[in-house]
Amino acid sequence: MSIQPVVKVTALQQGYGQKIVLSDIDLSLNRGQILALIGPSGAGKTTLIRSIMGMIRPQSGQVLVFNQPVPDRLLLARIGFMAQTDALYESLTGAENLTFFAKMQGVKQTQMTEQLRYAAHVVDLQSALDQSVRTYSGGMKRRLSLAIALISKPPLLILDEPTIGIDPELRRKIWHELHRLASDQGVAIILTTHVMADAEEADVLMMIRNGNAIAQGTPDQLKANYHTDSIEAVFLAAGRQQDAR
Ligand SMILES: Nc1ncnc2c1ncn2[C@@H]1O[C@H](COP(=O)(O)OP(=O)(O)OP(=O)(O)O)[C@@H](O)[C@H]1O
Ligand SMILES: [Mg+2]
């Protein structure tokens, strides 16, 4: 039996109006795999994420999620999504936000308390759950957004800069949980980051620059290909190589 990828992007070209933002992107993500998208600001990472979510239609090429072309409303219940910009109800409490999004994602009433506790625990937000989100710091809002992505225990997580505003200790805890979800439950995870230490945690990396995937592989493969011992050096070398072309 062949294994179907969770996400399959083929020859994707994407843009806004006349402007082409992504050219010829191919990627395939399997169950239990963690993919990190890295690249300079404006490279097209969020555009790729929005394409995978079906929020923008491909100019050409194809995006399949669980073997379905996007957009597909039913797919959304299977994706835990964290946008780059928090979309939270400021006048509601953290717990109310979690409950609202959990219901939208189809979490059953009988599971609600347990899953709310789980999601809040992963991001260390238990003590602030009864506060209105208006009173949250920037980092607390990011953490609540991450908790919302996790609350329905979806088989696919798509996280746009999940570690922004997260302190080092909590970052370790979150990575521990992401690895656990991937290895124990087969959750597939796509995330974007500017933090090289996050890139090192991923199973596979895709470097996007000027809308092209300029390097793709496991962190170790990439380091070997570029004869260096850090992802940061790979990133810089791949960029120089693209400029020289
Ligand atoms: N709605 C939009 N309309 C027009 N252009 C856009 C739109 N959204 C993004 N862009 C442009 O598309 C390009 C890629 O943007 P994108 O947000 O995908 O980059 P990114 O890699 O996520 O950057 P960052 O690391 O800063 O989040 C940029 O040139 C940006 O100006
Ligand atoms: Mg972005």
PDB file of C-alpha atoms and ligand atoms in Angstrom:
ATOM      1  CA  MET A   1       0.000   0.000   0.000  1.00  0.00           C
ATOM      2  CA  SER A   2       1.431   3.370  -0.920  1.00  0.00           C
ATOM      3  CA  ILE A   3       1.420   6.045   1.744  1.00  0.00           C
ATOM      4  CA  GLN A   4      -0.581   9.126   0.853  1.00  0.00           C
ATOM      5  CA  PRO A   5       1.092  12.364   1.857  1.00  0.00           C
ATOM      6  CA  VAL A   6      -0.910  14.594   4.208  1.00  0.00           C
ATOM      7  CA  VAL A   7      -0.008  17.649   2.150  1.00  0.00           C
ATOM      8  CA  LYS A   8       1.050  17.572  -1.477  1.00  0.00           C
ATOM      9  CA  VAL A   9       1.897  20.733  -3.373  1.00  0.00           C
ATOM     10  CA  THR A  10       2.721  20.382  -7.063  1.00  0.00           C
ATOM     11  CA  ALA A  11       4.166  23.076  -9.343  1.00  0.00           C
ATOM     12  CA  LEU A  12       2.470  25.812  -7.362  1.00  0.00           C
ATOM     13  CA  GLN A  13       2.606  29.331  -8.681  1.00  0.00           C
ATOM     14  CA  GLN A  14       0.988  31.904  -6.490  1.00  0.00           C
ATOM     15  CA  GLY A  15       0.666  35.630  -6.320  1.00  0.00           C
ATOM     16  CA  TYR A  16      -1.490  38.639  -5.712  1.00  0.00           C
ATOM     17  CA  GLY A  17      -2.891  40.267  -8.860  1.00  0.00           C
ATOM     18  CA  GLN A  18      -0.085  40.608 -11.397  1.00  0.00           C
ATOM     19  CA  LYS A  19       2.577  40.040  -8.774  1.00  0.00           C
ATOM     20  CA  ILE A  20       4.062  36.555  -8.676  1.00  0.00           C
ATOM     21  CA  VAL A  21       5.078  35.611  -5.150  1.00  0.00           C
ATOM     22  CA  LEU A  22       5.785  31.873  -5.399  1.00  0.00           C
ATOM     23  CA  SER A  23       7.124  30.023  -8.440  1.00  0.00           C
ATOM     24  CA  ASP A  24       7.146  26.311  -9.005  1.00  0.00           C
ATOM     25  CA  ILE A  25       6.887  25.084  -5.441  1.00  0.00           C
ATOM     26  CA  ASP A  26       6.736  21.317  -4.832  1.00  0.00           C
ATOM     27  CA  LEU A  27       6.403  19.760  -1.436  1.00  0.00           C
ATOM     28  CA  SER A  28       5.179  16.622   0.141  1.00  0.00           C
ATOM     29  CA  LEU A  29       4.561  16.127   3.833  1.00  0.00           C
ATOM     30  CA  ASN A  30       3.863  12.748   5.400  1.00  0.00           C
ATOM     31  CA  ARG A  31       2.179  11.729   8.624  1.00  0.00           C
ATOM     32  CA  GLY A  32       4.446  12.330  11.593  1.00  0.00           C
ATOM     33  CA  GLN A  33       6.714  14.730   9.723  1.00  0.00           C
ATOM     34  CA  ILE A  34       7.635  18.240  10.830  1.00  0.00           C
ATOM     35  CA  LEU A  35       8.437  20.710   8.054  1.00  0.00           C
ATOM     36  CA  ALA A  36       9.889  24.143   8.748  1.00  0.00           C
ATOM     37  CA  LEU A  37       9.640  26.895   6.144  1.00  0.00           C
ATOM     38  CA  ILE A  38      12.395  29.425   6.516  1.00  0.00           C
ATOM     39  CA  GLY A  39      13.387  32.423   4.460  1.00  0.00           C
ATOM     40  CA  PRO A  40      13.736  36.197   4.589  1.00  0.00           C
ATOM     41  CA  SER A  41      10.809  38.440   5.397  1.00  0.00           C
ATOM     42  CA  GLY A  42       8.632  38.781   2.304  1.00  0.00           C
ATOM     43  CA  ALA A  43       9.969  35.532   0.791  1.00  0.00           C
ATOM     44  CA  GLY A  44       6.509  33.978   0.483  1.00  0.00           C
ATOM     45  CA  LYS A  45       6.217  31.697   3.541  1.00  0.00           C
ATOM     46  CA  THR A  46       2.847  33.004   4.674  1.00  0.00           C
ATOM     47  CA  THR A  47       1.632  32.970   1.075  1.00  0.00           C
ATOM     48  CA  LEU A  48       2.519  29.268   0.868  1.00  0.00           C
ATOM     49  CA  ILE A  49       0.727  28.591   4.155  1.00  0.00           C
ATOM     50  CA  ARG A  50      -2.348  30.477   2.967  1.00  0.00           C
ATOM     51  CA  SER A  51      -2.270  28.461  -0.264  1.00  0.00           C
ATOM     52  CA  ILE A  52      -2.165  25.188   1.668  1.00  0.00           C
ATOM     53  CA  MET A  53      -5.068  26.359   3.827  1.00  0.00           C
ATOM     54  CA  GLY A  54      -7.014  27.118   0.651  1.00  0.00           C
ATOM     55  CA  MET A  55      -7.329  30.779   1.603  1.00  0.00           C
ATOM     56  CA  ILE A  56      -5.956  31.826  -1.788  1.00  0.00           C
ATOM     57  CA  ARG A  57      -6.397  29.887  -5.006  1.00  0.00           C
ATOM     58  CA  PRO A  58      -3.310  28.769  -6.926  1.00  0.00           C
ATOM     59  CA  GLN A  59      -2.549  30.760 -10.058  1.00  0.00           C
ATOM     60  CA  SER A  60      -1.339  27.415 -11.338  1.00  0.00           C
ATOM     61  CA  GLY A  61      -0.387  24.061  -9.885  1.00  0.00           C
ATOM     62  CA  GLN A  62      -2.183  22.027  -7.271  1.00  0.00           C
ATOM     63  CA  VAL A  63      -2.547  21.748  -3.499  1.00  0.00           C
ATOM     64  CA  LEU A  64      -3.910  18.531  -2.001  1.00  0.00           C
ATOM     65  CA  VAL A  65      -4.550  18.111   1.723  1.00  0.00           C
ATOM     66  CA  PHE A  66      -5.520  14.602   2.805  1.00  0.00           C
ATOM     67  CA  ASN A  67      -5.801  13.934  -0.904  1.00  0.00           C
ATOM     68  CA  GLN A  68      -8.503  16.608  -1.365  1.00  0.00           C
ATOM     69  CA  PRO A  69      -8.034  19.726  -3.459  1.00  0.00           C
ATOM     70  CA  VAL A  70      -8.271  22.894  -1.347  1.00  0.00           C
ATOM     71  CA  PRO A  71     -10.322  24.841  -0.484  1.00  0.00           C
ATOM     72  CA  ASP A  72     -12.542  22.315   1.235  1.00  0.00           C
ATOM     73  CA  ARG A  73     -14.626  23.391   4.189  1.00  0.00           C
ATOM     74  CA  LEU A  74     -14.655  19.907   5.721  1.00  0.00           C
ATOM     75  CA  LEU A  75     -10.866  19.809   5.715  1.00  0.00           C
ATOM     76  CA  LEU A  76     -10.723  22.780   8.040  1.00  0.00           C
ATOM     77  CA  ALA A  77     -11.915  20.676  10.974  1.00  0.00           C
ATOM     78  CA  ARG A  78      -8.818  18.503  10.507  1.00  0.00           C
ATOM     79  CA  ILE A  79      -6.325  21.356  10.473  1.00  0.00           C
ATOM     80  CA  GLY A  80      -5.085  23.227  13.529  1.00  0.00           C
ATOM     81  CA  PHE A  81      -4.191  26.620  12.129  1.00  0.00           C
ATOM     82  CA  MET A  82      -2.270  29.441  13.747  1.00  0.00           C
ATOM     83  CA  ALA A  83      -2.101  32.556  11.602  1.00  0.00           C
ATOM     84  CA  GLN A  84       0.809  34.975  11.670  1.00  0.00           C
ATOM     85  CA  THR A  85      -1.536  37.644  13.021  1.00  0.00           C
ATOM     86  CA  ASP A  86      -3.595  36.646  16.042  1.00  0.00           C
ATOM     87  CA  ALA A  87      -7.328  36.435  15.351  1.00  0.00           C
ATOM     88  CA  LEU A  88      -8.790  36.443  18.846  1.00  0.00           C
ATOM     89  CA  TYR A  89     -11.887  37.833  20.519  1.00  0.00           C
ATOM     90  CA  GLU A  90     -10.389  40.520  22.750  1.00  0.00           C
ATOM     91  CA  SER A  91     -13.534  41.013  24.826  1.00  0.00           C
ATOM     92  CA  LEU A  92     -13.753  37.312  25.670  1.00  0.00           C
ATOM     93  CA  THR A  93     -11.565  35.462  28.150  1.00  0.00           C
ATOM     94  CA  GLY A  94      -8.890  33.014  27.094  1.00  0.00           C
ATOM     95  CA  ALA A  95     -11.120  30.101  28.114  1.00  0.00           C
ATOM     96  CA  GLU A  96     -14.044  31.513  26.140  1.00  0.00           C
ATOM     97  CA  ASN A  97     -11.865  31.898  23.048  1.00  0.00           C
ATOM     98  CA  LEU A  98     -10.652  28.310  23.398  1.00  0.00           C
ATOM     99  CA  THR A  99     -14.179  26.994  23.843  1.00  0.00           C
ATOM    100  CA  PHE A 100     -15.466  28.964  20.860  1.00  0.00           C
ATOM    101  CA  PHE A 101     -12.788  27.670  18.479  1.00  0.00           C
ATOM    102  CA  ALA A 102     -12.994  24.153  19.916  1.00  0.00           C
ATOM    103  CA  LYS A 103     -16.722  24.033  19.093  1.00  0.00           C
ATOM    104  CA  MET A 104     -16.020  25.281  15.577  1.00  0.00           C
ATOM    105  CA  GLN A 105     -13.475  22.488  15.209  1.00  0.00           C
ATOM    106  CA  GLY A 106     -16.050  19.947  16.354  1.00  0.00           C
ATOM    107  CA  VAL A 107     -14.738  19.185  19.841  1.00  0.00           C
ATOM    108  CA  LYS A 108     -17.488  17.370  21.748  1.00  0.00           C
ATOM    109  CA  GLN A 109     -18.942  18.905  24.901  1.00  0.00           C
ATOM    110  CA  THR A 110     -17.862  15.853  26.933  1.00  0.00           C
ATOM    111  CA  GLN A 111     -14.252  16.363  25.807  1.00  0.00           C
ATOM    112  CA  MET A 112     -14.238  20.135  26.202  1.00  0.00           C
ATOM    113  CA  THR A 113     -12.854  20.470  29.735  1.00  0.00           C
ATOM    114  CA  GLU A 114     -10.100  17.950  29.175  1.00  0.00           C
ATOM    115  CA  GLN A 115      -8.967  19.372  25.836  1.00  0.00           C
ATOM    116  CA  LEU A 116      -9.114  22.928  27.097  1.00  0.00           C
ATOM    117  CA  ARG A 117      -6.923  21.932  30.024  1.00  0.00           C
ATOM    118  CA  TYR A 118      -4.520  20.119  27.712  1.00  0.00           C
ATOM    119  CA  ALA A 119      -4.147  23.026  25.255  1.00  0.00           C
ATOM    120  CA  ALA A 120      -3.749  25.626  28.004  1.00  0.00           C
ATOM    121  CA  HIS A 121      -1.176  23.439  29.739  1.00  0.00           C
ATOM    122  CA  VAL A 122       1.034  23.101  26.625  1.00  0.00           C
ATOM    123  CA  VAL A 123       1.383  26.879  26.399  1.00  0.00           C
ATOM    124  CA  ASP A 124       1.389  27.551  30.176  1.00  0.00           C
ATOM    125  CA  LEU A 125      -1.691  29.708  30.084  1.00  0.00           C
ATOM    126  CA  GLN A 126      -3.771  28.019  32.809  1.00  0.00           C
ATOM    127  CA  SER A 127      -3.540  30.897  35.287  1.00  0.00           C
ATOM    128  CA  ALA A 128      -4.668  33.500  32.730  1.00  0.00           C
ATOM    129  CA  LEU A 129      -7.646  31.639  31.263  1.00  0.00           C
ATOM    130  CA  ASP A 130     -10.269  33.662  33.104  1.00  0.00           C
ATOM    131  CA  GLN A 131      -8.777  37.002  32.106  1.00  0.00           C
ATOM    132  CA  SER A 132     -10.131  38.884  29.143  1.00  0.00           C
ATOM    133  CA  VAL A 133      -7.772  38.653  26.157  1.00  0.00           C
ATOM    134  CA  ARG A 134      -7.645  42.449  26.003  1.00  0.00           C
ATOM    135  CA  THR A 135      -5.422  42.292  29.091  1.00  0.00           C
ATOM    136  CA  TYR A 136      -2.999  39.752  27.572  1.00  0.00           C
ATOM    137  CA  SER A 137       0.562  40.603  26.555  1.00  0.00           C
ATOM    138  CA  GLY A 138       1.639  39.993  22.946  1.00  0.00           C
ATOM    139  CA  GLY A 139       3.305  36.713  23.874  1.00  0.00           C
ATOM    140  CA  MET A 140       0.221  35.546  25.782  1.00  0.00           C
ATOM    141  CA  LYS A 141      -1.898  36.170  22.693  1.00  0.00           C
ATOM    142  CA  ARG A 142       0.536  34.123  20.575  1.00  0.00           C
ATOM    143  CA  ARG A 143       0.328  31.327  23.152  1.00  0.00           C
ATOM    144  CA  LEU A 144      -3.453  31.429  23.140  1.00  0.00           C
ATOM    145  CA  SER A 145      -3.421  31.242  19.338  1.00  0.00           C
ATOM    146  CA  LEU A 146      -1.192  28.181  19.539  1.00  0.00           C
ATOM    147  CA  ALA A 147      -3.501  26.600  22.126  1.00  0.00           C
ATOM    148  CA  ILE A 148      -6.423  27.184  19.750  1.00  0.00           C
ATOM    149  CA  ALA A 149      -4.534  25.377  16.980  1.00  0.00           C
ATOM    150  CA  LEU A 150      -3.932  22.411  19.291  1.00  0.00           C
ATOM    151  CA  ILE A 151      -7.300  22.177  21.017  1.00  0.00           C
ATOM    152  CA  SER A 152      -9.085  19.790  18.682  1.00  0.00           C
ATOM    153  CA  LYS A 153      -6.056  17.464  18.469  1.00  0.00           C
ATOM    154  CA  PRO A 154      -6.029  17.730  14.671  1.00  0.00           C
ATOM    155  CA  PRO A 155      -3.943  15.411  12.469  1.00  0.00           C
ATOM    156  CA  LEU A 156      -2.399  18.411  10.659  1.00  0.00           C
ATOM    157  CA  LEU A 157      -0.960  21.522  12.285  1.00  0.00           C
ATOM    158  CA  ILE A 158      -0.130  24.604  10.238  1.00  0.00           C
ATOM    159  CA  LEU A 159       1.616  27.192  12.366  1.00  0.00           C
ATOM    160  CA  ASP A 160       2.803  30.556  11.055  1.00  0.00           C
ATOM    161  CA  GLU A 161       5.597  31.736  13.362  1.00  0.00           C
ATOM    162  CA  PRO A 162       4.423  29.881  16.467  1.00  0.00           C
ATOM    163  CA  THR A 163       7.497  30.676  18.570  1.00  0.00           C
ATOM    164  CA  ILE A 164       7.322  34.479  18.360  1.00  0.00           C
ATOM    165  CA  GLY A 165       7.045  35.929  21.852  1.00  0.00           C
ATOM    166  CA  ILE A 166       7.747  32.584  23.498  1.00  0.00           C
ATOM    167  CA  ASP A 167      10.464  32.418  26.149  1.00  0.00           C
ATOM    168  CA  PRO A 168      13.216  29.764  25.883  1.00  0.00           C
ATOM    169  CA  GLU A 169      11.840  27.503  28.599  1.00  0.00           C
ATOM    170  CA  LEU A 170       8.344  27.434  27.145  1.00  0.00           C
ATOM    171  CA  ARG A 171       9.805  27.045  23.657  1.00  0.00           C
ATOM    172  CA  ARG A 172      11.450  23.797  24.790  1.00  0.00           C
ATOM    173  CA  LYS A 173       8.192  22.576  26.250  1.00  0.00           C
ATOM    174  CA  ILE A 174       6.293  23.392  23.067  1.00  0.00           C
ATOM    175  CA  TRP A 175       8.877  21.621  20.922  1.00  0.00           C
ATOM    176  CA  HIS A 176       8.679  18.607  23.205  1.00  0.00           C
ATOM    177  CA  GLU A 177       4.929  18.496  22.635  1.00  0.00           C
ATOM    178  CA  LEU A 178       5.224  18.978  18.850  1.00  0.00           C
ATOM    179  CA  HIS A 179       7.711  16.089  18.650  1.00  0.00           C
ATOM    180  CA  ARG A 180       5.434  13.943  20.803  1.00  0.00           C
ATOM    181  CA  LEU A 181       2.398  14.694  18.624  1.00  0.00           C
ATOM    182  CA  ALA A 182       4.387  13.874  15.485  1.00  0.00           C
ATOM    183  CA  SER A 183       6.035  10.684  16.702  1.00  0.00           C
ATOM    184  CA  ASP A 184       3.275   9.204  18.902  1.00  0.00           C
ATOM    185  CA  GLN A 185       0.193  10.331  17.013  1.00  0.00           C
ATOM    186  CA  GLY A 186       1.431  10.803  13.476  1.00  0.00           C
ATOM    187  CA  VAL A 187       0.490  14.472  13.428  1.00  0.00           C
ATOM    188  CA  ALA A 188       1.966  16.268  10.418  1.00  0.00           C
ATOM    189  CA  ILE A 189       3.248  19.759  11.154  1.00  0.00           C
ATOM    190  CA  ILE A 190       4.177  22.703   8.930  1.00  0.00           C
ATOM    191  CA  LEU A 191       5.559  25.792  10.578  1.00  0.00           C
ATOM    192  CA  THR A 192       7.378  28.945   9.590  1.00  0.00           C
ATOM    193  CA  THR A 193      10.122  30.504  11.622  1.00  0.00           C
ATOM    194  CA  HIS A 194      12.962  33.009  11.603  1.00  0.00           C
ATOM    195  CA  VAL A 195      14.600  31.212  14.519  1.00  0.00           C
ATOM    196  CA  MET A 196      17.386  28.905  13.386  1.00  0.00           C
ATOM    197  CA  ALA A 197      17.035  26.812  16.530  1.00  0.00           C
ATOM    198  CA  ASP A 198      13.465  25.997  15.448  1.00  0.00           C
ATOM    199  CA  ALA A 199      14.707  25.022  12.009  1.00  0.00           C
ATOM    200  CA  GLU A 200      17.125  22.571  13.663  1.00  0.00           C
ATOM    201  CA  GLU A 201      14.187  20.855  15.385  1.00  0.00           C
ATOM    202  CA  ALA A 202      12.333  20.106  12.151  1.00  0.00           C
ATOM    203  CA  ASP A 203      12.602  16.841  10.210  1.00  0.00           C
ATOM    204  CA  VAL A 204      12.623  18.657   6.893  1.00  0.00           C
ATOM    205  CA  LEU A 205      13.441  22.214   5.912  1.00  0.00           C
ATOM    206  CA  MET A 206      12.384  24.265   2.958  1.00  0.00           C
ATOM    207  CA  MET A 207      14.175  27.526   2.366  1.00  0.00           C
ATOM    208  CA  ILE A 208      12.200  30.023   0.376  1.00  0.00           C
ATOM    209  CA  ARG A 209      13.806  33.089  -1.095  1.00  0.00           C
ATOM    210  CA  ASN A 210      12.293  35.460  -3.660  1.00  0.00           C
ATOM    211  CA  GLY A 211       9.430  33.015  -4.080  1.00  0.00           C
ATOM    212  CA  ASN A 212      11.615  30.024  -4.959  1.00  0.00           C
ATOM    213  CA  ALA A 213      12.447  26.966  -2.902  1.00  0.00           C
ATOM    214  CA  ILE A 214      16.235  27.301  -2.927  1.00  0.00           C
ATOM    215  CA  ALA A 215      17.079  24.416  -0.628  1.00  0.00           C
ATOM    216  CA  GLN A 216      15.114  21.484   0.703  1.00  0.00           C
ATOM    217  CA  GLY A 217      16.092  18.524   2.867  1.00  0.00           C
ATOM    218  CA  THR A 218      16.736  17.357   6.389  1.00  0.00           C
ATOM    219  CA  PRO A 219      18.872  19.680   8.520  1.00  0.00           C
ATOM    220  CA  ASP A 220      21.734  17.172   8.354  1.00  0.00           C
ATOM    221  CA  GLN A 221      21.505  16.752   4.569  1.00  0.00           C
ATOM    222  CA  LEU A 222      21.544  20.488   4.062  1.00  0.00           C
ATOM    223  CA  LYS A 223      24.529  20.970   6.338  1.00  0.00           C
ATOM    224  CA  ALA A 224      26.393  18.226   4.471  1.00  0.00           C
ATOM    225  CA  ASN A 225      25.479  19.679   1.051  1.00  0.00           C
ATOM    226  CA  TYR A 226      26.760  23.104   2.002  1.00  0.00           C
ATOM    227  CA  HIS A 227      29.729  21.788   3.998  1.00  0.00           C
ATOM    228  CA  THR A 228      28.822  23.626   7.148  1.00  0.00           C
ATOM    229  CA  ASP A 229      27.697  22.763  10.645  1.00  0.00           C
ATOM    230  CA  SER A 230      24.869  25.233  11.094  1.00  0.00           C
ATOM    231  CA  ILE A 231      21.555  25.909   9.429  1.00  0.00           C
ATOM    232  CA  GLU A 232      22.272  29.603   9.620  1.00  0.00           C
ATOM    233  CA  ALA A 233      25.368  29.076   7.433  1.00  0.00           C
ATOM    234  CA  VAL A 234      23.319  26.953   4.997  1.00  0.00           C
ATOM    235  CA  PHE A 235      20.737  29.715   4.824  1.00  0.00           C
ATOM    236  CA  LEU A 236      23.357  32.355   4.026  1.00  0.00           C
ATOM    237  CA  ALA A 237      25.214  30.158   1.530  1.00  0.00           C
ATOM    238  CA  ALA A 238      22.016  29.178  -0.313  1.00  0.00           C
ATOM    239  CA  GLY A 239      21.101  32.854  -0.527  1.00  0.00           C
ATOM    240  CA  ARG A 240      24.500  33.797  -1.971  1.00  0.00           C
ATOM    241  CA  GLN A 241      24.190  30.966  -4.467  1.00  0.00           C
ATOM    242  CA  GLN A 242      20.805  32.243  -5.636  1.00  0.00           C
ATOM    243  CA  ASP A 243      22.186  35.782  -6.024  1.00  0.00           C
ATOM    244  CA  ALA A 244      25.073  34.491  -8.130  1.00  0.00           C
ATOM    245  CA  ARG A 245      22.743  32.743 -10.579  1.00  0.00           C
TER     246      ARG A 245
HETATM  247  N1  LIG B   1      -2.562  40.469   0.251  1.00  0.00           N
HETATM  248  C1  LIG B   1      -1.455  40.786  -0.433  1.00  0.00           C
HETATM  249  N2  LIG B   1      -1.518  41.564  -1.540  1.00  0.00           N
HETATM  250  C2  LIG B   1      -0.411  41.870  -2.250  1.00  0.00           C
HETATM  251  N3  LIG B   1       0.831  41.442  -1.946  1.00  0.00           N
HETATM  252  C3  LIG B   1       0.959  40.672  -0.840  1.00  0.00           C
HETATM  253  C4  LIG B   1      -0.164  40.293  -0.036  1.00  0.00           C
HETATM  254  N4  LIG B   1       0.279  39.516   0.981  1.00  0.00           N
HETATM  255  C5  LIG B   1       1.607  39.415   0.802  1.00  0.00           C
HETATM  256  N5  LIG B   1       2.022  40.089  -0.275  1.00  0.00           N
HETATM  257  C6  LIG B   1       3.410  40.165  -0.813  1.00  0.00           C
HETATM  258  O1  LIG B   1       3.835  38.830  -1.073  1.00  0.00           O
HETATM  259  C7  LIG B   1       5.204  38.675  -0.745  1.00  0.00           C
HETATM  260  C8  LIG B   1       5.355  37.484   0.216  1.00  0.00           C
HETATM  261  O2  LIG B   1       4.697  37.799   1.433  1.00  0.00           O
HETATM  262  P1  LIG B   1       4.553  36.733   2.600  1.00  0.00           P
HETATM  263  O3  LIG B   1       3.664  37.328   3.629  1.00  0.00           O
HETATM  264  O4  LIG B   1       4.164  35.435   2.008  1.00  0.00           O
HETATM  265  O5  LIG B   1       6.065  36.649   3.121  1.00  0.00           O
HETATM  266  P2  LIG B   1       6.669  35.893   4.395  1.00  0.00           P
HETATM  267  O6  LIG B   1       7.761  35.030   3.876  1.00  0.00           O
HETATM  268  O7  LIG B   1       5.589  35.249   5.176  1.00  0.00           O
HETATM  269  O8  LIG B   1       7.322  37.106   5.202  1.00  0.00           O
HETATM  270  P3  LIG B   1       7.460  37.303   6.814  1.00  0.00           P
HETATM  271  O9  LIG B   1       8.653  36.496   7.223  1.00  0.00           O
HETATM  272  O10 LIG B   1       7.729  38.773   6.940  1.00  0.00           O
HETATM  273  O11 LIG B   1       6.193  36.878   7.443  1.00  0.00           O
HETATM  274  C9  LIG B   1       5.675  40.004  -0.194  1.00  0.00           C
HETATM  275  O12 LIG B   1       6.310  40.693  -1.235  1.00  0.00           O
HETATM  276  C10 LIG B   1       4.397  40.702   0.204  1.00  0.00           C
HETATM  277  O13 LIG B   1       4.535  42.088   0.066  1.00  0.00           O
HETATM  278 MG    MG B   2       4.864  35.504   7.029  1.00  0.00          MG
END
